[in-house]
Structure formats: structure tokens, C-alpha cells
């Protein structure tokens, strides 16, 4: 059922449940307001609310379109806000959308593709009637704060994954799957940034601008949302830099290990070249060769080979090629 919850509140306390097609008259002193929560609603339900609460057609159209960027629009004495939710699913960042219509006596939230229910949020606010009684703008603050707080587990989980990848990199080469994962994470974080930047602008408008239906005192609460967005932006920026460092450091370590292997092969090749060269020379069928008919020619040759090879081995060991 798309209608998750619809209640009338008076002085911060739930009075009764209302039907979506019910016309509710509230006094203008902000003592009463309606909070309606929808999840993946159909067009008919939104049109019913549009007729009852005077929602702007453009705002209604945007609320039904998933994939909108975060924004805040002013339509007369009402506000329309879009926030983007994000969560991890199968290692990838998946996005949802929460739209909110705010008037003097109503707040309507419309969730599209979001897996986080607003029930805990509603229960938390209902447990604090002094705050809930201040009006729908404080509910809107709580909704935006709820969305932004959902970013933190996502970024924290990615930080732990990259840190584990960095640790593995010190022990062995990163394989193709891990390299592909690094590039996938970088693409995901770039897309996530395109959500965070307008989300910060939304929070800044509420924190610093005069907007209809928003009490001046409520701006202090929206500043807290702004701080949370900036914190997530800083964490995301650091995570992008860490991913770049991991990739570059992985390439550097791979080059160093490849160079070390190449030096070892070159050192052993040089050492083995000595007996190969001497054996090759004395293996030629010439009659007049030094030490060929000498009694000690054979052991002298072996001693010479061992001496030269040992000297080369000692020299390469000192140079840390072996």
C-alpha cells in the first residue's frame, strides 16, 4: 500500500489517522499540521493530494520522477524539496529519492526506491512532542537529517573495504578484480559527489535563507544538517584520494618487485655466464690451448670458476641484487 502513514498532529501529539482523500482544516497558528508519508505512490494519489493541499503541478510532476537532483523550490507559500537517499547493495551505491511538500499546515513525503522506512523517524519525533509541536518545518529538518545520516554507514563501509585492500596490497599484487573494483569505486564516488553538492546547497538554503513555512529558529537545526553533509563530503574526498593512492602505490610496488626479479635474473645470468663461457672455450677442439695438457689444468679451471662465481655472488649480494 503506497500510503505508509497519514496522521493529524496537535501540539506535537498524534490526534488521529486520516484518509488520503480527507480534507483537514488546521488553524493558522501552527498548532496543528498533517504529516502524510507515501512510498512509490501512483499518479492518482498524488493528484488527490494536489487538489486537497494546493500542490504545484511542476512539483507534483518532479515528485513522480525518480533520479532528480536534490533541490528546493518555492511555490508561493509552499516549499518543494527533493533529497537523494543512498545505500550499499552488492558493493555498489544504489540511490533512492525522497520528495517533500511543506505548507503551513501540512508536510507530505514521497519516497521513491528508498529502502529506509520513515517509521523509526516518526516514532522518534512522536517521542519528543515539544519538538514535533513546533511545526512541519522541524519534521522536514528531521527528514533531511535522516537522509544525510544514511550516507555515513555507506562511506564508512567503503573506507573499511579500501583500507583492507591497502593492507592486502602490501603482501601481494592486486589482481585484475581488485583493480577493476578500484575503478568502479572511483566512478561510484564521482556520481555520489554529484548528489552531495546539490544536497549541500539545499541544506545551505534552509540554514541561511528566509523561506516560507520555515521558522527562523529552525535554521539552527538545518545548520546541523549542513554540517553533516560537509562531513560526508570531506570523508568522500579523502576516500577518493585514498583510492588514487592505493592504485598508484600498487603500481609502484609492482614495478619495484618486477625490477627486483629482473635484477635477480640478471645477477644469476652473469654468474652462470662464467662457467658457461669457460666450458665453452675449453670444449672447442683446438690442440694448443692453455693448461690443456697440464696436470693441474682441470682443478685449476674449477678453482677459477668457483672463485669468479663467488666474487660475483658476493658483489651482487652487497648490491642487494641477490
Tab-separated table of C-alpha atoms in Angstrom:
chain	number	residue	atom	x	y	z
A	1	UNK	CA	0.000	0.000	0.000
A	2	UNK	CA	1.665	3.297	-1.050
A	3	UNK	CA	0.180	5.261	1.878
A	4	UNK	CA	2.535	4.382	4.724
A	5	UNK	CA	1.177	6.781	7.339
A	6	UNK	CA	-1.164	9.769	7.479
A	7	UNK	CA	-1.850	11.453	10.803
A	8	UNK	CA	-3.082	14.713	12.251
A	9	UNK	CA	-0.901	16.230	14.972
A	10	UNK	CA	-1.909	18.812	17.566
A	11	UNK	CA	0.683	20.435	19.852
A	12	UNK	CA	3.165	17.740	18.898
A	13	UNK	CA	0.934	14.786	19.689
A	14	UNK	CA	-0.780	12.412	17.330
A	15	UNK	CA	-4.542	13.031	17.306
A	16	UNK	CA	-5.860	10.553	14.776
A	17	UNK	CA	-5.231	8.824	11.493
A	18	UNK	CA	-6.632	10.494	8.395
A	19	UNK	CA	-7.584	9.224	4.960
A	20	UNK	CA	-5.588	10.421	1.994
A	21	UNK	CA	-8.704	11.895	0.380
A	22	UNK	CA	-9.808	13.633	3.591
A	23	UNK	CA	-9.841	17.413	3.723
A	24	UNK	CA	-8.409	18.546	7.067
A	25	UNK	CA	-8.766	22.133	8.259
A	26	UNK	CA	-5.992	23.316	10.572
A	27	UNK	CA	-5.726	26.655	12.409
A	28	UNK	CA	-3.147	29.147	11.189
A	29	UNK	CA	-1.223	29.267	14.485
A	30	UNK	CA	0.907	26.174	13.586
A	31	UNK	CA	-0.583	24.237	16.487
A	32	UNK	CA	-1.877	21.564	14.122
A	33	UNK	CA	-0.490	20.001	10.962
A	34	UNK	CA	-0.878	16.905	8.839
A	35	UNK	CA	2.014	14.544	8.119
A	36	UNK	CA	1.419	12.159	5.234
A	37	UNK	CA	4.038	9.628	4.187
A	38	UNK	CA	3.873	7.889	0.804
A	39	UNK	CA	6.071	5.222	-0.742
A	40	UNK	CA	6.113	4.722	-4.522
A	41	UNK	CA	2.636	6.237	-4.941
A	42	UNK	CA	0.613	6.225	-8.122
A	43	UNK	CA	-0.295	9.391	-10.005
A	44	UNK	CA	-3.929	9.315	-8.818
A	45	UNK	CA	-2.910	9.511	-5.165
A	46	UNK	CA	-0.576	12.436	-5.771
A	47	UNK	CA	-3.265	14.212	-7.796
A	48	UNK	CA	-5.690	13.768	-4.882
A	49	UNK	CA	-3.203	15.438	-2.557
A	50	UNK	CA	-2.551	18.124	-5.141
A	51	UNK	CA	-6.221	19.018	-5.174
A	52	UNK	CA	-6.610	18.992	-1.375
A	53	UNK	CA	-3.417	20.846	-0.435
A	54	UNK	CA	-2.831	23.060	-3.466
A	55	UNK	CA	0.416	21.408	-4.555
A	56	UNK	CA	2.081	22.951	-7.576
A	57	UNK	CA	1.782	20.845	-10.775
A	58	UNK	CA	5.517	21.096	-11.523
A	59	UNK	CA	6.370	19.895	-8.034
A	60	UNK	CA	3.913	17.020	-8.368
A	61	UNK	CA	5.488	16.044	-11.682
A	62	UNK	CA	9.000	16.084	-10.201
A	63	UNK	CA	7.930	14.021	-7.196
A	64	UNK	CA	6.871	11.188	-9.504
A	65	UNK	CA	10.138	11.207	-11.476
A	66	UNK	CA	12.958	9.231	-9.931
A	67	UNK	CA	16.547	10.362	-10.462
A	68	UNK	CA	16.056	14.069	-9.724
A	69	UNK	CA	18.939	16.014	-8.214
A	70	UNK	CA	18.460	17.457	-4.710
A	71	UNK	CA	16.826	20.873	-4.802
A	72	UNK	CA	14.430	23.221	-3.024
A	73	UNK	CA	11.760	25.157	-4.947
A	74	UNK	CA	9.445	27.857	-3.660
A	75	UNK	CA	5.881	27.877	-4.959
A	76	UNK	CA	4.031	30.765	-3.348
A	77	UNK	CA	3.709	29.982	0.350
A	78	UNK	CA	4.781	26.349	-0.062
A	79	UNK	CA	8.097	24.565	-0.448
A	80	UNK	CA	9.052	21.565	-2.512
A	81	UNK	CA	12.226	19.702	-1.572
A	82	UNK	CA	13.990	16.727	-3.120
A	83	UNK	CA	16.651	14.720	-1.312
A	84	UNK	CA	18.526	11.656	-2.542
A	85	UNK	CA	18.983	8.593	-0.391
A	86	UNK	CA	21.938	6.252	-0.895
A	87	UNK	CA	22.856	2.812	0.393
A	88	UNK	CA	25.176	-0.068	-0.479
A	89	UNK	CA	23.807	-3.104	-2.287
A	90	UNK	CA	26.186	-5.740	-3.586
A	91	UNK	CA	29.128	-3.395	-3.138
A	92	UNK	CA	27.591	-0.678	-5.321
A	93	UNK	CA	25.911	2.582	-4.313
A	94	UNK	CA	22.170	2.468	-5.002
A	95	UNK	CA	20.087	5.620	-4.930
A	96	UNK	CA	16.552	6.468	-3.941
A	97	UNK	CA	14.602	9.686	-3.759
A	98	UNK	CA	12.563	11.449	-1.101
A	99	UNK	CA	10.418	14.430	-2.059
A	100	UNK	CA	8.681	16.654	0.487
A	101	UNK	CA	5.864	19.175	0.139
A	102	UNK	CA	5.834	21.663	3.006
A	103	UNK	CA	2.976	24.032	3.771
A	104	UNK	CA	1.888	25.913	6.883
A	105	UNK	CA	-0.335	23.035	7.985
A	106	UNK	CA	0.983	20.006	6.128
A	107	UNK	CA	4.091	18.071	5.213
A	108	UNK	CA	3.871	15.302	2.633
A	109	UNK	CA	6.822	12.993	1.998
A	110	UNK	CA	7.062	10.844	-1.123
A	111	UNK	CA	9.698	8.094	-1.220
A	112	UNK	CA	10.845	6.518	-4.484
A	113	UNK	CA	13.159	3.494	-4.413
A	114	UNK	CA	14.270	4.096	-0.833
A	115	UNK	CA	14.656	1.071	1.433
A	116	UNK	CA	14.857	3.021	4.698
A	117	UNK	CA	11.456	3.381	6.276
A	118	UNK	CA	10.495	6.635	7.992
A	119	UNK	CA	8.769	4.730	10.784
A	120	UNK	CA	11.743	4.996	13.208
A	121	UNK	CA	11.948	8.707	12.401
A	122	UNK	CA	8.248	9.234	13.066
A	123	UNK	CA	8.454	7.299	16.336
A	124	UNK	CA	11.480	9.333	17.399
A	125	UNK	CA	9.691	12.619	16.736
A	126	UNK	CA	6.488	11.478	18.408
A	127	UNK	CA	8.562	10.705	21.491
A	128	UNK	CA	9.593	14.400	21.560
A	129	UNK	CA	6.285	16.327	21.319
A	130	UNK	CA	7.944	19.622	22.264
A	131	UNK	CA	9.964	19.477	19.050
A	132	UNK	CA	7.215	17.982	16.909
A	133	UNK	CA	4.803	20.641	18.137
A	134	UNK	CA	6.891	23.384	16.539
A	135	UNK	CA	5.531	22.512	13.108
A	136	UNK	CA	6.159	20.746	9.840
A	137	UNK	CA	9.431	22.590	9.176
A	138	UNK	CA	11.008	20.702	12.083
A	139	UNK	CA	9.708	17.469	10.594
A	140	UNK	CA	11.340	18.443	7.293
A	141	UNK	CA	14.612	19.044	9.115
A	142	UNK	CA	14.358	15.586	10.666
A	143	UNK	CA	13.674	14.016	7.251
A	144	UNK	CA	16.709	15.696	5.647
A	145	UNK	CA	18.879	14.789	8.629
A	146	UNK	CA	17.633	11.203	8.378
A	147	UNK	CA	18.656	11.102	4.707
A	148	UNK	CA	22.119	12.561	5.297
A	149	UNK	CA	22.807	10.323	8.299
A	150	UNK	CA	22.190	7.376	5.982
A	151	UNK	CA	25.276	8.389	3.987
A	152	UNK	CA	27.664	7.773	6.893
A	153	UNK	CA	27.394	3.942	7.064
A	154	UNK	CA	27.878	3.824	3.307
A	155	UNK	CA	31.090	5.865	3.321
A	156	UNK	CA	32.384	4.086	6.431
A	157	UNK	CA	31.879	0.667	4.815
A	158	UNK	CA	33.750	1.798	1.692
A	159	UNK	CA	36.589	3.181	3.817
A	160	UNK	CA	36.964	-0.183	5.555
A	161	UNK	CA	36.970	-2.007	2.217
A	162	UNK	CA	39.661	0.252	0.759
A	163	UNK	CA	41.751	0.007	3.945
A	164	UNK	CA	41.609	-3.806	3.723
A	165	UNK	CA	42.597	-3.603	0.063
A	166	UNK	CA	45.519	-1.363	1.001
A	167	UNK	CA	46.700	-3.905	3.587
A	168	UNK	CA	46.493	-6.785	1.093
A	169	UNK	CA	48.478	-4.737	-1.381
A	170	UNK	CA	51.484	-4.811	0.964
A	171	UNK	CA	51.518	-8.623	0.898
A	172	UNK	CA	50.753	-9.415	-2.723
A	173	UNK	CA	49.902	-7.901	-6.077
A	174	UNK	CA	46.398	-6.577	-6.599
A	175	UNK	CA	44.632	-8.845	-9.073
A	176	UNK	CA	42.510	-7.731	-12.022
A	177	UNK	CA	39.300	-7.955	-9.995
A	178	UNK	CA	40.683	-5.635	-7.313
A	179	UNK	CA	41.950	-3.149	-9.895
A	180	UNK	CA	38.508	-3.190	-11.527
A	181	UNK	CA	36.961	-2.658	-8.084
A	182	UNK	CA	39.111	0.435	-7.535
A	183	UNK	CA	37.918	1.983	-10.798
A	184	UNK	CA	34.297	1.044	-10.038
A	185	UNK	CA	34.543	2.710	-6.629
A	186	UNK	CA	36.022	5.843	-8.152
A	187	UNK	CA	33.132	6.049	-10.618
A	188	UNK	CA	30.615	5.475	-7.830
A	189	UNK	CA	32.172	8.193	-5.683
A	190	UNK	CA	32.152	10.661	-8.574
A	191	UNK	CA	28.437	10.017	-9.016
A	192	UNK	CA	27.920	10.288	-5.262
A	193	UNK	CA	29.613	13.692	-5.366
A	194	UNK	CA	27.034	14.841	-7.901
A	195	UNK	CA	24.438	14.115	-5.211
A	196	UNK	CA	26.323	15.663	-2.300
A	197	UNK	CA	26.996	19.038	-3.922
A	198	UNK	CA	23.319	19.940	-4.550
A	199	UNK	CA	22.400	18.341	-1.211
A	200	UNK	CA	24.762	20.767	0.484
A	201	UNK	CA	23.131	23.636	-1.413
A	202	UNK	CA	19.696	22.532	-0.180
A	203	UNK	CA	20.908	22.454	3.426
A	204	UNK	CA	22.606	25.837	2.998
A	205	UNK	CA	19.409	27.449	1.728
A	206	UNK	CA	17.446	26.219	4.716
A	207	UNK	CA	20.213	27.229	7.122
A	208	UNK	CA	20.840	30.737	5.796
A	209	UNK	CA	17.859	31.901	3.714
A	210	UNK	CA	14.398	33.113	4.599
A	211	UNK	CA	11.942	30.605	3.192
A	212	UNK	CA	8.177	30.320	3.554
A	213	UNK	CA	6.909	27.864	6.171
A	214	UNK	CA	10.330	27.763	7.851
A	215	UNK	CA	10.646	29.339	11.280
A	216	UNK	CA	13.761	31.435	11.932
A	217	UNK	CA	14.639	29.251	14.901
A	218	UNK	CA	14.516	26.162	12.686
A	219	UNK	CA	17.536	27.420	10.732
A	220	UNK	CA	19.772	26.370	13.618
A	221	UNK	CA	18.587	22.805	13.119
A	222	UNK	CA	19.223	22.947	9.377
A	223	UNK	CA	22.772	24.146	10.071
A	224	UNK	CA	23.308	20.798	11.744
A	225	UNK	CA	22.223	19.078	8.517
A	226	UNK	CA	24.643	21.291	6.592
A	227	UNK	CA	27.484	20.273	8.900
A	228	UNK	CA	26.644	16.603	8.388
A	229	UNK	CA	26.669	16.983	4.595
A	230	UNK	CA	30.043	18.713	4.714
A	231	UNK	CA	31.407	15.966	6.926
A	232	UNK	CA	30.314	13.334	4.409
A	233	UNK	CA	31.837	15.400	1.584
A	234	UNK	CA	35.159	15.530	3.434
A	235	UNK	CA	35.069	11.772	4.045
A	236	UNK	CA	34.250	11.122	0.385
A	237	UNK	CA	37.051	13.391	-0.791
A	238	UNK	CA	39.510	11.588	1.472
A	239	UNK	CA	38.266	8.234	0.223
A	240	UNK	CA	38.816	9.265	-3.406
A	241	UNK	CA	42.361	10.332	-2.584
A	242	UNK	CA	42.943	7.055	-0.756
A	243	UNK	CA	41.739	5.082	-3.778
A	244	UNK	CA	44.111	7.030	-6.014
A	245	UNK	CA	46.973	6.428	-3.586
A	246	UNK	CA	46.223	2.704	-3.382
A	247	UNK	CA	46.245	2.389	-7.168
A	248	UNK	CA	49.448	4.415	-7.593
A	249	UNK	CA	51.169	2.647	-4.692
A	250	UNK	CA	50.152	-0.718	-6.125
A	251	UNK	CA	51.754	0.201	-9.450
A	252	UNK	CA	54.897	1.390	-7.658
A	253	UNK	CA	55.211	-1.808	-5.622
A	254	UNK	CA	54.614	-3.922	-8.721
A	255	UNK	CA	57.336	-2.021	-10.580
A	256	UNK	CA	59.719	-2.453	-7.648
A	257	UNK	CA	59.033	-6.178	-7.398
A	258	UNK	CA	59.387	-6.583	-11.147
A	259	UNK	CA	62.672	-4.664	-11.011
A	260	UNK	CA	63.906	-6.832	-8.128
A	261	UNK	CA	63.090	-10.003	-10.050
A	262	UNK	CA	64.820	-8.628	-13.144
A	263	UNK	CA	67.939	-7.800	-11.100
A	264	UNK	CA	67.994	-11.296	-9.588
A	265	UNK	CA	67.697	-12.887	-13.008
A	266	UNK	CA	70.446	-10.640	-14.379
A	267	UNK	CA	72.729	-11.455	-11.435
A	268	UNK	CA	72.284	-15.212	-11.771
A	269	UNK	CA	72.714	-14.937	-15.528
A	270	UNK	CA	76.028	-13.130	-15.011
A	271	UNK	CA	77.205	-15.757	-12.509
A	272	UNK	CA	76.208	-18.673	-14.731
A	273	UNK	CA	77.828	-16.999	-17.728
A	274	UNK	CA	81.288	-17.587	-16.198
A	275	UNK	CA	81.288	-21.430	-16.176
A	276	UNK	CA	79.354	-21.415	-19.431
A	277	UNK	CA	81.976	-19.262	-21.145
A	278	UNK	CA	84.959	-21.186	-19.766
A	279	UNK	CA	83.382	-24.557	-20.503
A	280	UNK	CA	82.549	-23.351	-23.981
A	281	UNK	CA	86.102	-22.262	-24.646
A	282	UNK	CA	87.666	-25.489	-23.409
A	283	UNK	CA	85.050	-27.505	-25.215
A	284	UNK	CA	86.375	-26.362	-28.576
A	285	UNK	CA	88.511	-28.847	-30.477
A	286	UNK	CA	91.812	-26.961	-30.525
A	287	UNK	CA	95.079	-28.687	-29.755
A	288	UNK	CA	97.148	-25.805	-28.442
A	289	UNK	CA	95.167	-24.342	-25.510
A	290	UNK	CA	96.493	-23.034	-22.172
A	291	UNK	CA	96.634	-25.670	-19.436
A	292	UNK	CA	95.073	-28.253	-21.745
A	293	UNK	CA	97.849	-30.807	-21.126
A	294	UNK	CA	98.810	-29.570	-17.683
A	295	UNK	CA	98.463	-31.967	-14.751
A	296	UNK	CA	96.612	-29.368	-12.685
A	297	UNK	CA	94.707	-27.739	-15.513
A	298	UNK	CA	91.343	-29.264	-14.645
A	299	UNK	CA	91.306	-28.423	-10.907
A	300	UNK	CA	92.809	-25.002	-11.651
A	301	UNK	CA	89.968	-24.293	-14.050
A	302	UNK	CA	87.379	-25.385	-11.475
A	303	UNK	CA	89.007	-23.204	-8.830
A	304	UNK	CA	88.998	-20.253	-11.224
A	305	UNK	CA	85.315	-20.797	-11.995
A	306	UNK	CA	84.392	-21.056	-8.311
A	307	UNK	CA	86.496	-18.014	-7.428
A	308	UNK	CA	84.992	-15.807	-10.119
A	309	UNK	CA	81.437	-17.001	-9.395
A	310	UNK	CA	81.908	-16.486	-5.652
A	311	UNK	CA	83.264	-12.990	-6.240
A	312	UNK	CA	80.330	-12.147	-8.459
A	313	UNK	CA	77.862	-13.589	-5.946
A	314	UNK	CA	79.432	-11.593	-3.105
A	315	UNK	CA	79.359	-8.435	-5.215
A	316	UNK	CA	75.689	-8.887	-6.142
A	317	UNK	CA	74.802	-9.637	-2.526
A	318	UNK	CA	76.417	-6.384	-1.424
A	319	UNK	CA	74.491	-4.548	-4.116
A	320	UNK	CA	71.311	-6.309	-2.857
A	321	UNK	CA	70.609	-7.858	-6.204
A	322	UNK	CA	70.519	-11.273	-4.528
